[in-house]
Every structure is written in structure tokens, then in C-alpha cells.
Amino acid sequence: MGRYIIRRLLQAIPLLFLLSIAMFLLIHAMPGGPDEVLNNPNLDNAGQQALRAEFGLDQPLYIQYFKWLGNSLVGNFGFSFSTHQRVSEILAQRLPATLQLFGVALVVALGLAILLGVLSAVRQNTSVDYILTVISYFGIALPAFILGLFLQDIFAVQLHLLPVSGTTTLGVDFDPFNAFYDHFLHLILPTLTLSLLFVASWSRYMRSSTIEVLKQDYMRTARAKGASPVAMLFRHALRNAVIPLITVVAIEFGSIAGGATITERIYAWPGMGSLFFYSLEVRDYPVLLAMLVLSGTFVIFFNLVADVLYGIMDPRIRYS
């Protein structure tokens, strides 16, 4: 396993290199790219040249790329066009909020998907299965921004049960426990919005996989030996049925990140998603470039994690 992980990490290096080239060229090829953003009509030619030199845009594109790459490898992604802060400092401020929302939503989505998928498979062709199927199709067809607005209107505006947006209630001095509880209330709606988007489709994968596993010979053998249904389900069926779900989650990691971006925008969650929209609006290209490359890195990393989980969930899988 250790050799396999090292080999995969080494394979990821050229992939990340090509990804960084593609993202760098994409940013510079966009209409209104970095060169045009710094063309300030209020400056004379000398002032514009000085500004371009400050951000390194007065050099050939390939030199700009290799300088950016060398600095990025040590955590220096340059300076923001809009705030003149270090991009690494901006990302460090926003990343914890996104990791919190993403992590909680992923755990909730996986838990619900496995629970509902197994329940639907065990109760196949019953009213429970039909109800869960209809709800799943409804969830698959519902866009993220529509679901978020619905939840906001129902639970925040109409019922006044949960906060509308943000991470804390402003203007209120809480003790540590109440501050934690207030933050927890603010986290509920964004978590539901993000997790429910994927529970619908993941539960269908889990249902199909569980039904297939329940038909295997080793399940019939366990049943013939008198194993209880609960033991059969959790000791034999679940570990094998969850493997296809791991593949789906790894493949859809980019979609999860996209859903998090929209969710943060809806609920004014101060994370990477809100930062991405703001940077896009003000054409803050150093921030956008750093975020795109980091997103690609996370996608590659999660695919590696999925491969490792295969071996953990199914001991029959061996990596040579």
C-alpha cells in the first residue's frame, strides 16, 4: 500500500504541472485578462508600465508562468489586484470556513445516502422504496440555488427557526457556549442545502449496489448458516456495497465543490465560494488562479483517498 501511494503521488506531479499550465493560460486568455485590468486610463504610459512591472506582466508569458510556479511551490501566489494583500493570506482566512461547511455537509450526505440507500434496498418494491425513489428523483432535478432559496424562505423567513445567512448573529455578545450554539444554527441551512443535493443521487447508487450484493452467493451462505439479518447487513453486505459509492463520491468531488460555491453565495458564508464570486466580479486574477489550481489539487487528492479506501473496505483488493 505504501509503495502504491508513493507511486500515485509521483504520477500526480506531471498532472498537476499540466493543470497549472492550463489554468495559467486560461486566466490570461480570458476577455479582460490581467493585462487589460491593469490598463488604468487615469495613469500615463510610464505609470501603466510601472504597474505592469510591479505585477510582473511586462515579461514574456512563459517567464511569468515559471516565476509564478516557483513562487507557488513555496506558498507565494502573488498579490491580489483588488486588496493588494498576499493571495496566500486571503486563502488562509477563507479556507477554514469552507472546510467546515464542506466537511460537515459531506459527512451528513454520506450518512443519509448510505442509510436511505440500504433502507430502500432492504424494502425493495415496497411503499418505502417507492417514496424514497420519488423523493430522490425530485432532489436530483432540483438545482442548488432553488433548494437554498426554498429552505431560506421556509425555515428562516416564514417559520423564523433558523438564521437567514452569515455565520454569527451580529451585535450580540455571547458566552462561549451560546456563541457555539449560534454558529451551529447558522451552519444548519447551508449544510442541508449542500448535502441534500447529493443524497438524492448517492442513495440511488447505494440502493443498486446493496441489492446486487444481497444476491451474492456468500450472502446466501451466511443466511444458510443462520446469521442474523442485521449481522449479514453490516458485516458482509455494507462493506462491499459502499465501494461503488466511494467511486462516485471521488468522481463527483468537483461537483461538490461547485455546489459549495453556490451554497456559500446564497447564505453569505465567508468561505472560498464567496471569495471566488467576488474575485470573478472584480477580475482579481491572482486569487482566481490560485483557487483553480488548489481545487484541481484537491480533486486529485480525493481520488487517491478513494483508491486507498477500496483496500480498506475490501481486503481482497491488493495493490502491486
PDB file of C-alpha atoms in Angstrom:
ATOM      1  CA  MET A   1       0.000   0.000   0.000  1.00  0.00           C
ATOM      2  CA  GLY A   2       2.791   2.416   0.878  1.00  0.00           C
ATOM      3  CA  ARG A   3       4.531   1.882  -2.452  1.00  0.00           C
ATOM      4  CA  TYR A   4       1.233   2.363  -4.278  1.00  0.00           C
ATOM      5  CA  ILE A   5       0.591   5.689  -2.531  1.00  0.00           C
ATOM      6  CA  ILE A   6       4.103   6.908  -3.328  1.00  0.00           C
ATOM      7  CA  ARG A   7       3.683   5.857  -6.966  1.00  0.00           C
ATOM      8  CA  ARG A   8       0.350   7.670  -7.230  1.00  0.00           C
ATOM      9  CA  LEU A   9       1.832  10.801  -5.676  1.00  0.00           C
ATOM     10  CA  LEU A  10       4.665  10.731  -8.203  1.00  0.00           C
ATOM     11  CA  GLN A  11       2.129  10.306 -11.011  1.00  0.00           C
ATOM     12  CA  ALA A  12       0.228  13.323  -9.719  1.00  0.00           C
ATOM     13  CA  ILE A  13       3.239  15.635 -10.182  1.00  0.00           C
ATOM     14  CA  PRO A  14       3.133  15.855 -14.021  1.00  0.00           C
ATOM     15  CA  LEU A  15      -0.675  16.010 -13.870  1.00  0.00           C
ATOM     16  CA  LEU A  16      -0.541  18.998 -11.528  1.00  0.00           C
ATOM     17  CA  PHE A  17       2.107  20.587 -13.739  1.00  0.00           C
ATOM     18  CA  LEU A  18      -0.122  20.309 -16.824  1.00  0.00           C
ATOM     19  CA  LEU A  19      -3.104  21.528 -14.793  1.00  0.00           C
ATOM     20  CA  SER A  20      -1.222  24.628 -13.670  1.00  0.00           C
ATOM     21  CA  ILE A  21      -0.215  25.402 -17.262  1.00  0.00           C
ATOM     22  CA  ALA A  22      -3.812  25.062 -18.451  1.00  0.00           C
ATOM     23  CA  MET A  23      -5.174  27.270 -15.677  1.00  0.00           C
ATOM     24  CA  PHE A  24      -2.451  29.896 -16.192  1.00  0.00           C
ATOM     25  CA  LEU A  25      -3.130  30.097 -19.924  1.00  0.00           C
ATOM     26  CA  LEU A  26      -6.883  30.156 -19.343  1.00  0.00           C
ATOM     27  CA  ILE A  27      -6.642  33.122 -16.983  1.00  0.00           C
ATOM     28  CA  HIS A  28      -4.521  35.090 -19.453  1.00  0.00           C
ATOM     29  CA  ALA A  29      -6.745  34.163 -22.406  1.00  0.00           C
ATOM     30  CA  MET A  30      -9.952  35.352 -20.747  1.00  0.00           C
ATOM     31  CA  PRO A  31     -11.539  38.559 -22.107  1.00  0.00           C
ATOM     32  CA  GLY A  32     -10.409  41.410 -19.898  1.00  0.00           C
ATOM     33  CA  GLY A  33      -7.427  39.392 -18.658  1.00  0.00           C
ATOM     34  CA  PRO A  34      -4.682  40.587 -16.302  1.00  0.00           C
ATOM     35  CA  ASP A  35      -3.105  42.882 -18.894  1.00  0.00           C
ATOM     36  CA  GLU A  36      -6.349  44.765 -19.531  1.00  0.00           C
ATOM     37  CA  VAL A  37      -7.274  45.024 -15.844  1.00  0.00           C
ATOM     38  CA  LEU A  38      -4.104  46.993 -15.113  1.00  0.00           C
ATOM     39  CA  ASN A  39      -4.674  49.407 -18.014  1.00  0.00           C
ATOM     40  CA  ASN A  40      -5.769  52.319 -15.838  1.00  0.00           C
ATOM     41  CA  PRO A  41      -6.867  55.253 -18.034  1.00  0.00           C
ATOM     42  CA  ASN A  42      -6.022  57.662 -15.206  1.00  0.00           C
ATOM     43  CA  LEU A  43      -2.335  56.781 -15.459  1.00  0.00           C
ATOM     44  CA  ASP A  44       0.099  57.915 -18.095  1.00  0.00           C
ATOM     45  CA  ASN A  45       2.181  55.428 -20.062  1.00  0.00           C
ATOM     46  CA  ALA A  46       5.016  55.471 -17.519  1.00  0.00           C
ATOM     47  CA  GLY A  47       2.597  54.793 -14.660  1.00  0.00           C
ATOM     48  CA  GLN A  48       0.999  51.881 -16.510  1.00  0.00           C
ATOM     49  CA  GLN A  49       4.385  50.364 -17.284  1.00  0.00           C
ATOM     50  CA  ALA A  50       5.386  50.692 -13.630  1.00  0.00           C
ATOM     51  CA  LEU A  51       2.158  48.966 -12.569  1.00  0.00           C
ATOM     52  CA  ARG A  52       2.712  46.154 -15.065  1.00  0.00           C
ATOM     53  CA  ALA A  53       6.282  45.733 -13.834  1.00  0.00           C
ATOM     54  CA  GLU A  54       5.063  45.573 -10.211  1.00  0.00           C
ATOM     55  CA  PHE A  55       2.891  42.546 -11.027  1.00  0.00           C
ATOM     56  CA  GLY A  56       5.421  41.009 -13.430  1.00  0.00           C
ATOM     57  CA  LEU A  57       3.237  41.458 -16.527  1.00  0.00           C
ATOM     58  CA  ASP A  58       5.936  43.202 -18.523  1.00  0.00           C
ATOM     59  CA  GLN A  59       7.736  39.896 -19.200  1.00  0.00           C
ATOM     60  CA  PRO A  60       7.007  37.122 -21.740  1.00  0.00           C
ATOM     61  CA  LEU A  61       4.204  34.768 -20.781  1.00  0.00           C
ATOM     62  CA  TYR A  62       6.403  31.713 -20.278  1.00  0.00           C
ATOM     63  CA  ILE A  63       8.673  33.647 -17.912  1.00  0.00           C
ATOM     64  CA  GLN A  64       5.622  34.860 -15.996  1.00  0.00           C
ATOM     65  CA  TYR A  65       4.462  31.267 -15.663  1.00  0.00           C
ATOM     66  CA  PHE A  66       7.735  29.838 -14.384  1.00  0.00           C
ATOM     67  CA  LYS A  67       8.128  32.685 -11.904  1.00  0.00           C
ATOM     68  CA  TRP A  68       4.573  32.131 -10.699  1.00  0.00           C
ATOM     69  CA  LEU A  69       5.165  28.359 -10.472  1.00  0.00           C
ATOM     70  CA  GLY A  70       8.371  28.773  -8.478  1.00  0.00           C
ATOM     71  CA  ASN A  71       6.707  31.142  -6.036  1.00  0.00           C
ATOM     72  CA  SER A  72       3.598  28.945  -5.761  1.00  0.00           C
ATOM     73  CA  LEU A  73       5.661  25.931  -4.731  1.00  0.00           C
ATOM     74  CA  VAL A  74       6.679  27.831  -1.587  1.00  0.00           C
ATOM     75  CA  GLY A  75       3.152  29.116  -0.920  1.00  0.00           C
ATOM     76  CA  ASN A  76       3.507  32.541  -2.541  1.00  0.00           C
ATOM     77  CA  PHE A  77       0.663  33.055  -5.028  1.00  0.00           C
ATOM     78  CA  GLY A  78       1.345  36.739  -5.559  1.00  0.00           C
ATOM     79  CA  PHE A  79      -0.704  39.763  -4.559  1.00  0.00           C
ATOM     80  CA  SER A  80      -4.389  40.488  -5.024  1.00  0.00           C
ATOM     81  CA  PHE A  81      -5.255  43.077  -7.684  1.00  0.00           C
ATOM     82  CA  SER A  82      -8.129  44.462  -5.612  1.00  0.00           C
ATOM     83  CA  THR A  83      -6.886  44.442  -1.993  1.00  0.00           C
ATOM     84  CA  HIS A  84      -3.080  44.239  -2.554  1.00  0.00           C
ATOM     85  CA  GLN A  85      -2.909  41.536   0.132  1.00  0.00           C
ATOM     86  CA  ARG A  86      -0.955  38.354  -0.329  1.00  0.00           C
ATOM     87  CA  VAL A  87      -3.163  35.776  -2.001  1.00  0.00           C
ATOM     88  CA  SER A  88      -1.966  33.137   0.463  1.00  0.00           C
ATOM     89  CA  GLU A  89      -3.194  35.289   3.368  1.00  0.00           C
ATOM     90  CA  ILE A  90      -6.613  35.744   1.731  1.00  0.00           C
ATOM     91  CA  LEU A  91      -6.947  31.994   1.151  1.00  0.00           C
ATOM     92  CA  ALA A  92      -5.868  31.234   4.720  1.00  0.00           C
ATOM     93  CA  GLN A  93      -8.652  33.498   6.003  1.00  0.00           C
ATOM     94  CA  ARG A  94     -11.362  31.912   3.842  1.00  0.00           C
ATOM     95  CA  LEU A  95     -10.346  28.238   3.717  1.00  0.00           C
ATOM     96  CA  PRO A  96     -11.362  27.233   7.293  1.00  0.00           C
ATOM     97  CA  ALA A  97     -14.997  28.299   6.741  1.00  0.00           C
ATOM     98  CA  THR A  98     -15.203  26.301   3.511  1.00  0.00           C
ATOM     99  CA  LEU A  99     -13.580  23.216   5.057  1.00  0.00           C
ATOM    100  CA  GLN A 100     -16.045  23.371   7.921  1.00  0.00           C
ATOM    101  CA  LEU A 101     -19.089  23.596   5.658  1.00  0.00           C
ATOM    102  CA  PHE A 102     -17.714  21.069   3.181  1.00  0.00           C
ATOM    103  CA  GLY A 103     -16.693  18.552   5.839  1.00  0.00           C
ATOM    104  CA  VAL A 104     -19.967  18.641   7.776  1.00  0.00           C
ATOM    105  CA  ALA A 105     -22.062  18.503   4.580  1.00  0.00           C
ATOM    106  CA  LEU A 106     -20.026  15.561   3.235  1.00  0.00           C
ATOM    107  CA  VAL A 107     -20.469  13.570   6.449  1.00  0.00           C
ATOM    108  CA  VAL A 108     -24.213  14.303   6.529  1.00  0.00           C
ATOM    109  CA  ALA A 109     -24.621  13.458   2.833  1.00  0.00           C
ATOM    110  CA  LEU A 110     -22.737  10.159   3.123  1.00  0.00           C
ATOM    111  CA  GLY A 111     -24.598   9.149   6.269  1.00  0.00           C
ATOM    112  CA  LEU A 112     -28.025   9.866   4.808  1.00  0.00           C
ATOM    113  CA  ALA A 113     -27.169   8.345   1.424  1.00  0.00           C
ATOM    114  CA  ILE A 114     -25.990   5.071   2.979  1.00  0.00           C
ATOM    115  CA  LEU A 115     -28.946   4.918   5.378  1.00  0.00           C
ATOM    116  CA  LEU A 116     -31.609   5.685   2.770  1.00  0.00           C
ATOM    117  CA  GLY A 117     -29.963   3.541   0.099  1.00  0.00           C
ATOM    118  CA  VAL A 118     -29.757   0.483   2.348  1.00  0.00           C
ATOM    119  CA  LEU A 119     -33.313   1.037   3.625  1.00  0.00           C
ATOM    120  CA  SER A 120     -34.612   1.297   0.067  1.00  0.00           C
ATOM    121  CA  ALA A 121     -32.752  -1.874  -0.948  1.00  0.00           C
ATOM    122  CA  VAL A 122     -33.932  -3.903   2.046  1.00  0.00           C
ATOM    123  CA  ARG A 123     -37.514  -2.714   1.461  1.00  0.00           C
ATOM    124  CA  GLN A 124     -37.311  -3.182  -2.290  1.00  0.00           C
ATOM    125  CA  ASN A 125     -40.612  -2.799  -4.197  1.00  0.00           C
ATOM    126  CA  THR A 126     -42.479  -1.660  -1.095  1.00  0.00           C
ATOM    127  CA  SER A 127     -44.140   1.689  -0.360  1.00  0.00           C
ATOM    128  CA  VAL A 128     -40.973   2.818   1.472  1.00  0.00           C
ATOM    129  CA  ASP A 129     -38.881   2.127  -1.629  1.00  0.00           C
ATOM    130  CA  TYR A 130     -41.314   3.948  -3.896  1.00  0.00           C
ATOM    131  CA  ILE A 131     -41.493   7.010  -1.631  1.00  0.00           C
ATOM    132  CA  LEU A 132     -37.705   7.254  -1.355  1.00  0.00           C
ATOM    133  CA  THR A 133     -37.384   6.853  -5.125  1.00  0.00           C
ATOM    134  CA  VAL A 134     -39.776   9.737  -5.805  1.00  0.00           C
ATOM    135  CA  ILE A 135     -38.001  11.946  -3.267  1.00  0.00           C
ATOM    136  CA  SER A 136     -34.627  11.067  -4.815  1.00  0.00           C
ATOM    137  CA  TYR A 137     -35.718  11.976  -8.331  1.00  0.00           C
ATOM    138  CA  PHE A 138     -37.124  15.237  -7.018  1.00  0.00           C
ATOM    139  CA  GLY A 139     -33.797  16.005  -5.333  1.00  0.00           C
ATOM    140  CA  ILE A 140     -31.789  15.140  -8.454  1.00  0.00           C
ATOM    141  CA  ALA A 141     -33.867  17.532 -10.568  1.00  0.00           C
ATOM    142  CA  LEU A 142     -33.705  20.432  -8.081  1.00  0.00           C
ATOM    143  CA  PRO A 143     -30.895  22.996  -8.674  1.00  0.00           C
ATOM    144  CA  ALA A 144     -28.784  24.121  -5.733  1.00  0.00           C
ATOM    145  CA  PHE A 145     -29.863  27.754  -5.802  1.00  0.00           C
ATOM    146  CA  ILE A 146     -33.562  26.826  -5.888  1.00  0.00           C
ATOM    147  CA  LEU A 147     -33.207  24.434  -2.945  1.00  0.00           C
ATOM    148  CA  GLY A 148     -31.261  27.040  -0.981  1.00  0.00           C
ATOM    149  CA  LEU A 149     -33.860  29.740  -1.576  1.00  0.00           C
ATOM    150  CA  PHE A 150     -36.684  27.359  -0.627  1.00  0.00           C
ATOM    151  CA  LEU A 151     -35.014  26.415   2.648  1.00  0.00           C
ATOM    152  CA  GLN A 152     -34.279  30.068   3.412  1.00  0.00           C
ATOM    153  CA  ASP A 153     -37.880  31.075   2.812  1.00  0.00           C
ATOM    154  CA  ILE A 154     -39.417  28.192   4.785  1.00  0.00           C
ATOM    155  CA  PHE A 155     -37.165  27.918   7.845  1.00  0.00           C
ATOM    156  CA  ALA A 156     -35.795  31.463   8.127  1.00  0.00           C
ATOM    157  CA  VAL A 157     -38.357  33.851   6.653  1.00  0.00           C
ATOM    158  CA  GLN A 158     -41.659  32.047   7.308  1.00  0.00           C
ATOM    159  CA  LEU A 159     -41.006  29.959  10.422  1.00  0.00           C
ATOM    160  CA  HIS A 160     -38.190  32.085  11.957  1.00  0.00           C
ATOM    161  CA  LEU A 161     -36.481  28.932  13.194  1.00  0.00           C
ATOM    162  CA  LEU A 162     -33.022  29.446  11.694  1.00  0.00           C
ATOM    163  CA  PRO A 163     -30.838  32.395  10.627  1.00  0.00           C
ATOM    164  CA  VAL A 164     -31.067  33.551   7.023  1.00  0.00           C
ATOM    165  CA  SER A 165     -27.349  33.885   6.292  1.00  0.00           C
ATOM    166  CA  GLY A 166     -23.894  34.513   7.685  1.00  0.00           C
ATOM    167  CA  THR A 167     -22.008  32.638  10.404  1.00  0.00           C
ATOM    168  CA  THR A 168     -22.906  34.587  13.548  1.00  0.00           C
ATOM    169  CA  THR A 169     -25.574  36.933  14.820  1.00  0.00           C
ATOM    170  CA  LEU A 170     -24.154  40.441  14.696  1.00  0.00           C
ATOM    171  CA  GLY A 171     -24.358  42.853  17.601  1.00  0.00           C
ATOM    172  CA  VAL A 172     -24.878  40.184  20.268  1.00  0.00           C
ATOM    173  CA  ASP A 173     -22.281  39.351  22.934  1.00  0.00           C
ATOM    174  CA  PHE A 174     -22.392  35.612  23.558  1.00  0.00           C
ATOM    175  CA  ASP A 175     -20.571  33.454  26.070  1.00  0.00           C
ATOM    176  CA  PRO A 176     -18.570  30.573  24.517  1.00  0.00           C
ATOM    177  CA  PHE A 177     -21.417  28.042  24.686  1.00  0.00           C
ATOM    178  CA  ASN A 178     -24.034  30.373  23.216  1.00  0.00           C
ATOM    179  CA  ALA A 179     -21.569  31.506  20.555  1.00  0.00           C
ATOM    180  CA  PHE A 180     -21.035  27.876  19.543  1.00  0.00           C
ATOM    181  CA  TYR A 181     -24.797  27.251  19.519  1.00  0.00           C
ATOM    182  CA  ASP A 182     -25.405  30.371  17.427  1.00  0.00           C
ATOM    183  CA  HIS A 183     -22.771  29.312  14.914  1.00  0.00           C
ATOM    184  CA  PHE A 184     -24.303  25.832  14.804  1.00  0.00           C
ATOM    185  CA  LEU A 185     -27.705  27.331  13.922  1.00  0.00           C
ATOM    186  CA  HIS A 186     -26.120  29.324  11.096  1.00  0.00           C
ATOM    187  CA  LEU A 187     -24.492  26.140   9.788  1.00  0.00           C
ATOM    188  CA  ILE A 188     -27.710  24.087   9.527  1.00  0.00           C
ATOM    189  CA  LEU A 189     -29.262  25.568   6.374  1.00  0.00           C
ATOM    190  CA  PRO A 190     -26.059  25.674   4.276  1.00  0.00           C
ATOM    191  CA  THR A 191     -25.274  22.103   5.340  1.00  0.00           C
ATOM    192  CA  LEU A 192     -28.757  20.878   4.415  1.00  0.00           C
ATOM    193  CA  THR A 193     -28.639  22.656   1.070  1.00  0.00           C
ATOM    194  CA  LEU A 194     -25.280  21.208   0.105  1.00  0.00           C
ATOM    195  CA  SER A 195     -25.818  17.693   1.454  1.00  0.00           C
ATOM    196  CA  LEU A 196     -29.350  17.145   0.120  1.00  0.00           C
ATOM    197  CA  LEU A 197     -28.136  17.842  -3.415  1.00  0.00           C
ATOM    198  CA  PHE A 198     -26.012  14.698  -3.328  1.00  0.00           C
ATOM    199  CA  VAL A 199     -28.029  12.468  -1.008  1.00  0.00           C
ATOM    200  CA  ALA A 200     -30.612  12.015  -3.779  1.00  0.00           C
ATOM    201  CA  SER A 201     -28.215  10.578  -6.366  1.00  0.00           C
ATOM    202  CA  TRP A 202     -25.843   8.817  -3.944  1.00  0.00           C
ATOM    203  CA  SER A 203     -28.703   6.955  -2.262  1.00  0.00           C
ATOM    204  CA  ARG A 204     -29.712   5.542  -5.663  1.00  0.00           C
ATOM    205  CA  TYR A 205     -26.186   4.228  -6.233  1.00  0.00           C
ATOM    206  CA  MET A 206     -26.194   2.763  -2.742  1.00  0.00           C
ATOM    207  CA  ARG A 207     -29.573   1.104  -3.315  1.00  0.00           C
ATOM    208  CA  SER A 208     -28.462  -0.559  -6.571  1.00  0.00           C
ATOM    209  CA  SER A 209     -25.168  -1.700  -5.076  1.00  0.00           C
ATOM    210  CA  THR A 210     -26.820  -3.124  -1.959  1.00  0.00           C
ATOM    211  CA  ILE A 211     -29.407  -5.036  -3.999  1.00  0.00           C
ATOM    212  CA  GLU A 212     -26.611  -6.552  -6.092  1.00  0.00           C
ATOM    213  CA  VAL A 213     -24.590  -7.548  -3.024  1.00  0.00           C
ATOM    214  CA  LEU A 214     -27.590  -9.135  -1.303  1.00  0.00           C
ATOM    215  CA  LYS A 215     -27.897 -11.535  -4.263  1.00  0.00           C
ATOM    216  CA  GLN A 216     -24.310 -12.805  -3.979  1.00  0.00           C
ATOM    217  CA  ASP A 217     -23.508 -16.408  -3.029  1.00  0.00           C
ATOM    218  CA  TYR A 218     -21.692 -15.513   0.183  1.00  0.00           C
ATOM    219  CA  MET A 219     -24.845 -13.757   1.407  1.00  0.00           C
ATOM    220  CA  ARG A 220     -26.867 -16.910   0.772  1.00  0.00           C
ATOM    221  CA  THR A 221     -24.212 -18.913   2.627  1.00  0.00           C
ATOM    222  CA  ALA A 222     -24.351 -16.570   5.620  1.00  0.00           C
ATOM    223  CA  ARG A 223     -28.131 -16.805   5.607  1.00  0.00           C
ATOM    224  CA  ALA A 224     -27.985 -20.618   5.476  1.00  0.00           C
ATOM    225  CA  LYS A 225     -25.617 -20.659   8.459  1.00  0.00           C
ATOM    226  CA  GLY A 226     -28.236 -18.819  10.490  1.00  0.00           C
ATOM    227  CA  ALA A 227     -26.606 -15.381  10.610  1.00  0.00           C
ATOM    228  CA  SER A 228     -28.967 -12.667  11.777  1.00  0.00           C
ATOM    229  CA  PRO A 229     -30.176 -10.161   9.125  1.00  0.00           C
ATOM    230  CA  VAL A 230     -28.523  -7.276  10.969  1.00  0.00           C
ATOM    231  CA  ALA A 231     -25.153  -9.052  11.135  1.00  0.00           C
ATOM    232  CA  MET A 232     -25.387 -10.022   7.464  1.00  0.00           C
ATOM    233  CA  LEU A 233     -26.172  -6.456   6.503  1.00  0.00           C
ATOM    234  CA  PHE A 234     -23.432  -4.708   8.468  1.00  0.00           C
ATOM    235  CA  ARG A 235     -20.667  -7.341   8.499  1.00  0.00           C
ATOM    236  CA  HIS A 236     -20.955  -8.605   4.922  1.00  0.00           C
ATOM    237  CA  ALA A 237     -23.206  -6.520   2.677  1.00  0.00           C
ATOM    238  CA  LEU A 238     -22.467  -2.944   3.688  1.00  0.00           C
ATOM    239  CA  ARG A 239     -18.675  -3.028   3.301  1.00  0.00           C
ATOM    240  CA  ASN A 240     -18.947  -4.358  -0.237  1.00  0.00           C
ATOM    241  CA  ALA A 241     -21.925  -2.259  -1.262  1.00  0.00           C
ATOM    242  CA  VAL A 242     -20.232   1.003  -0.279  1.00  0.00           C
ATOM    243  CA  ILE A 243     -17.293   0.551  -2.708  1.00  0.00           C
ATOM    244  CA  PRO A 244     -19.163   1.866  -5.798  1.00  0.00           C
ATOM    245  CA  LEU A 245     -20.339   4.823  -3.701  1.00  0.00           C
ATOM    246  CA  ILE A 246     -16.722   5.686  -2.885  1.00  0.00           C
ATOM    247  CA  THR A 247     -16.000   5.820  -6.624  1.00  0.00           C
ATOM    248  CA  VAL A 248     -18.994   8.078  -7.276  1.00  0.00           C
ATOM    249  CA  VAL A 249     -18.069  10.471  -4.457  1.00  0.00           C
ATOM    250  CA  ALA A 250     -14.478  10.738  -5.716  1.00  0.00           C
ATOM    251  CA  ILE A 251     -15.627  11.417  -9.286  1.00  0.00           C
ATOM    252  CA  GLU A 252     -18.199  13.990  -8.170  1.00  0.00           C
ATOM    253  CA  PHE A 253     -15.791  15.886  -5.921  1.00  0.00           C
ATOM    254  CA  GLY A 254     -15.691  18.737  -8.413  1.00  0.00           C
ATOM    255  CA  SER A 255     -19.484  18.908  -8.400  1.00  0.00           C
ATOM    256  CA  ILE A 256     -19.477  19.016  -4.599  1.00  0.00           C
ATOM    257  CA  ALA A 257     -17.051  21.936  -4.697  1.00  0.00           C
ATOM    258  CA  GLY A 258     -19.249  23.684  -7.262  1.00  0.00           C
ATOM    259  CA  GLY A 259     -22.284  23.144  -5.062  1.00  0.00           C
ATOM    260  CA  ALA A 260     -20.391  24.566  -2.109  1.00  0.00           C
ATOM    261  CA  THR A 261     -19.568  27.670  -4.143  1.00  0.00           C
ATOM    262  CA  ILE A 262     -23.233  28.307  -4.949  1.00  0.00           C
ATOM    263  CA  THR A 263     -24.319  27.493  -1.390  1.00  0.00           C
ATOM    264  CA  GLU A 264     -21.837  29.941   0.105  1.00  0.00           C
ATOM    265  CA  ARG A 265     -23.096  32.623  -2.242  1.00  0.00           C
ATOM    266  CA  ILE A 266     -26.725  32.050  -1.227  1.00  0.00           C
ATOM    267  CA  TYR A 267     -26.052  32.082   2.518  1.00  0.00           C
ATOM    268  CA  ALA A 268     -23.270  34.712   2.522  1.00  0.00           C
ATOM    269  CA  TRP A 269     -20.933  32.107   4.007  1.00  0.00           C
ATOM    270  CA  PRO A 270     -17.450  33.696   4.178  1.00  0.00           C
ATOM    271  CA  GLY A 271     -15.557  30.886   2.502  1.00  0.00           C
ATOM    272  CA  MET A 272     -13.790  30.126  -0.748  1.00  0.00           C
ATOM    273  CA  GLY A 273     -17.020  30.094  -2.757  1.00  0.00           C
ATOM    274  CA  SER A 274     -17.910  33.659  -1.823  1.00  0.00           C
ATOM    275  CA  LEU A 275     -14.313  34.663  -2.500  1.00  0.00           C
ATOM    276  CA  PHE A 276     -14.454  33.065  -5.951  1.00  0.00           C
ATOM    277  CA  PHE A 277     -17.567  35.046  -6.939  1.00  0.00           C
ATOM    278  CA  TYR A 278     -16.112  38.286  -5.580  1.00  0.00           C
ATOM    279  CA  SER A 279     -12.780  37.744  -7.354  1.00  0.00           C
ATOM    280  CA  LEU A 280     -14.615  36.966 -10.578  1.00  0.00           C
ATOM    281  CA  GLU A 281     -16.638  40.179 -10.332  1.00  0.00           C
ATOM    282  CA  VAL A 282     -13.601  42.412  -9.709  1.00  0.00           C
ATOM    283  CA  ARG A 283     -11.314  40.394 -12.030  1.00  0.00           C
ATOM    284  CA  ASP A 284      -8.866  39.524  -9.284  1.00  0.00           C
ATOM    285  CA  TYR A 285      -6.932  37.051 -11.424  1.00  0.00           C
ATOM    286  CA  PRO A 286      -4.135  36.068  -8.980  1.00  0.00           C
ATOM    287  CA  VAL A 287      -6.785  34.916  -6.491  1.00  0.00           C
ATOM    288  CA  LEU A 288      -8.779  33.096  -9.184  1.00  0.00           C
ATOM    289  CA  LEU A 289      -5.686  31.308 -10.487  1.00  0.00           C
ATOM    290  CA  ALA A 290      -4.670  30.137  -7.021  1.00  0.00           C
ATOM    291  CA  MET A 291      -8.175  28.879  -6.274  1.00  0.00           C
ATOM    292  CA  LEU A 292      -8.460  26.957  -9.561  1.00  0.00           C
ATOM    293  CA  VAL A 293      -5.121  25.217  -9.061  1.00  0.00           C
ATOM    294  CA  LEU A 294      -5.916  24.364  -5.439  1.00  0.00           C
ATOM    295  CA  SER A 295      -9.301  22.955  -6.487  1.00  0.00           C
ATOM    296  CA  GLY A 296      -7.624  20.693  -9.026  1.00  0.00           C
ATOM    297  CA  THR A 297      -5.141  19.566  -6.373  1.00  0.00           C
ATOM    298  CA  PHE A 298      -7.966  18.613  -4.019  1.00  0.00           C
ATOM    299  CA  VAL A 299      -9.699  16.628  -6.777  1.00  0.00           C
ATOM    300  CA  ILE A 300      -6.533  14.609  -7.425  1.00  0.00           C
ATOM    301  CA  PHE A 301      -6.014  14.085  -3.692  1.00  0.00           C
ATOM    302  CA  PHE A 302      -9.556  12.812  -3.116  1.00  0.00           C
ATOM    303  CA  ASN A 303      -9.221  10.319  -5.967  1.00  0.00           C
ATOM    304  CA  LEU A 304      -6.107   8.979  -4.234  1.00  0.00           C
ATOM    305  CA  VAL A 305      -8.054   8.732  -0.963  1.00  0.00           C
ATOM    306  CA  ALA A 306     -10.797   6.806  -2.784  1.00  0.00           C
ATOM    307  CA  ASP A 307      -8.263   4.282  -4.115  1.00  0.00           C
ATOM    308  CA  VAL A 308      -6.883   3.751  -0.613  1.00  0.00           C
ATOM    309  CA  LEU A 309     -10.391   3.273   0.805  1.00  0.00           C
ATOM    310  CA  TYR A 310     -11.027   0.474  -1.699  1.00  0.00           C
ATOM    311  CA  GLY A 311      -8.369  -1.626   0.005  1.00  0.00           C
ATOM    312  CA  ILE A 312      -9.658  -0.764   3.476  1.00  0.00           C
ATOM    313  CA  MET A 313     -13.287  -1.655   2.706  1.00  0.00           C
ATOM    314  CA  ASP A 314     -12.462  -4.803   0.706  1.00  0.00           C
ATOM    315  CA  PRO A 315      -9.375  -6.759   1.888  1.00  0.00           C
ATOM    316  CA  ARG A 316      -9.464  -8.763  -1.366  1.00  0.00           C
ATOM    317  CA  ILE A 317      -8.196  -5.713  -3.241  1.00  0.00           C
ATOM    318  CA  ARG A 318      -4.400  -5.704  -3.400  1.00  0.00           C
ATOM    319  CA  TYR A 319      -2.085  -3.073  -4.846  1.00  0.00           C
ATOM    320  CA  SER A 320       1.029  -4.401  -6.526  1.00  0.00           C
TER     321      SER A 320
END
